[in-house]
Amino acid sequence: MGINVQFRPMTIHDIDEVVQVERASFTSPWSRESFYNELMYNRYAKYIVMVYNGRIIGYGGMWLVIDEAHVTNVAVLPQFRGQKLGEALMRRLMDMARQHGAAMMTLEVRVSNHVAQSLYRKLGFRNGGIRKRYYPDNFEDALVMWVKLR
């Protein structure tokens, strides 16, 4: 990692900055209300932010249910990509999941997103199946990937 970042739990005060990261990263971004509901009402949700010079430049989230972690979102601002920050964010999520007792972690990734798939494979994820027409913006399929955490 070329720059020094800090990680901390996401709070409702972070939502506006997180939405900026979300909009810069995805064609079907989550709304402000979606993040608010995740933080306030979803007891399974855990979200972290990645901060550089006081600014949120990335975030990640997951649902922890029994012994399984399901990654909901991982994003880094475009101008900070290519510096292994996404990898650092994923490793932090994986460590957090282990600390909460998760044995497995899963996620969905666009079948066309080979950069992300390569990162996930580097972290030990393996293909688990396809969710047909998963993404609402263009009905692209999602590749389901899994990794054992312990």
XYZ file of C-alpha atoms in Angstrom:
150
model
C 0.000 0.000 0.000
C 1.508 3.277 -1.087
C -0.472 5.581 1.186
C -1.250 5.453 4.884
C -4.951 4.862 5.521
C -6.970 4.222 8.651
C -9.978 1.985 9.064
C -12.863 2.535 11.448
C -16.512 1.531 11.805
C -18.923 3.488 9.605
C -21.368 5.789 11.394
C -24.450 7.635 10.184
C -22.289 10.781 10.033
C -20.239 9.085 7.264
C -23.172 8.365 4.959
C -22.857 11.440 2.711
C -19.172 10.734 1.992
C -19.848 7.019 1.528
C -22.605 7.823 -0.979
C -20.047 9.873 -2.953
C -17.743 6.828 -3.084
C -20.711 4.650 -4.031
C -21.804 6.938 -6.885
C -18.255 7.150 -8.237
C -17.956 3.352 -8.176
C -21.226 1.769 -9.300
C -23.749 2.188 -12.098
C -26.592 1.258 -9.696
C -25.489 2.959 -6.472
C -27.181 2.442 -3.150
C -29.151 5.396 -1.842
C -28.452 7.394 1.292
C -31.541 5.743 2.828
C -30.170 2.274 2.089
C -27.009 2.993 4.062
C -28.989 4.612 6.861
C -31.231 1.557 7.121
C -28.223 -0.784 7.106
C -26.559 1.102 9.955
C -29.653 1.757 12.039
C -31.891 -1.284 11.537
C -29.933 -4.246 10.195
C -28.462 -6.034 13.207
C -26.456 -8.309 10.879
C -24.725 -5.426 9.064
C -21.128 -4.368 9.707
C -19.587 -1.523 7.719
C -16.165 0.093 7.806
C -14.680 3.146 6.146
C -11.179 3.717 4.860
C -9.885 7.216 5.647
C -6.988 9.107 4.098
C -6.107 12.631 5.306
C -9.489 12.918 7.047
C -11.436 11.965 3.922
C -13.342 8.739 3.293
C -11.845 7.186 0.173
C -13.372 3.726 0.449
C -15.706 1.557 2.424
C -16.846 -2.022 2.756
C -19.727 -3.837 4.317
C -21.057 -7.268 5.061
C -23.847 -9.116 6.773
C -22.790 -11.542 9.491
C -25.330 -14.315 9.921
C -24.430 -17.185 12.235
C -21.058 -18.376 10.833
C -21.279 -16.811 7.382
C -20.262 -13.372 6.120
C -21.894 -11.989 2.987
C -20.061 -9.011 1.482
C -22.586 -6.380 0.414
C -20.351 -3.607 -0.928
C -16.691 -2.793 -1.383
C -15.626 0.417 -3.096
C -12.612 2.702 -3.419
C -12.694 6.110 -5.102
C -11.410 5.796 -8.690
C -8.423 8.109 -8.134
C -7.167 5.855 -5.310
C -7.431 2.543 -7.169
C -4.392 0.556 -8.224
C -2.637 1.038 -4.868
C -3.777 -2.216 -3.210
C -6.332 -0.332 -1.112
C -9.166 -2.607 -2.229
C -7.092 -5.559 -1.093
C -6.447 -3.902 2.276
C -10.160 -3.219 2.640
C -11.080 -6.827 1.813
C -8.459 -8.190 4.202
C -9.876 -5.962 6.948
C -13.405 -7.251 6.236
C -12.159 -10.851 6.276
C -10.390 -10.309 9.613
C -13.503 -8.670 11.044
C -15.638 -11.598 9.884
C -13.256 -14.069 11.546
C -13.370 -12.072 14.788
C -17.167 -12.362 14.726
C -16.967 -16.145 14.270
C -17.570 -16.463 10.531
C -16.230 -19.631 8.932
C -17.081 -18.682 5.333
C -17.410 -15.489 3.319
C -19.305 -14.998 0.089
C -19.884 -12.210 -2.411
C -21.262 -11.513 -5.854
C -19.212 -9.820 -8.560
C -20.107 -8.904 -12.134
C -18.970 -11.578 -14.573
C -17.266 -8.786 -16.558
C -15.315 -7.429 -13.556
C -12.110 -9.388 -14.041
C -10.022 -6.975 -11.939
C -12.176 -7.601 -8.851
C -12.334 -11.339 -9.544
C -8.548 -11.456 -9.714
C -8.294 -9.727 -6.328
C -10.824 -12.093 -4.767
C -8.975 -15.132 -6.138
C -5.716 -13.736 -4.705
C -7.495 -13.674 -1.317
C -8.548 -17.309 -1.673
C -12.070 -16.935 -3.068
C -13.292 -19.624 -5.447
C -16.155 -19.672 -7.935
C -19.385 -20.981 -6.464
C -21.996 -20.371 -9.147
C -23.785 -17.802 -11.260
C -26.767 -15.620 -10.364
C -28.474 -14.970 -13.695
C -29.460 -11.383 -14.547
C -28.463 -10.248 -11.034
C -27.590 -6.599 -11.702
C -30.603 -4.338 -12.300
C -28.860 -1.741 -14.490
C -28.064 -4.105 -17.375
C -29.149 -7.558 -16.095
C -25.569 -8.803 -16.144
C -24.942 -12.123 -14.420
C -23.117 -12.231 -11.097
C -20.390 -14.690 -10.250
C -20.845 -15.996 -6.698
C -17.530 -16.531 -4.948
C -16.697 -18.175 -1.605
C -13.715 -18.402 0.718
C -13.091 -20.381 3.890
C -12.043 -18.067 6.706
C -10.821 -20.746 9.120
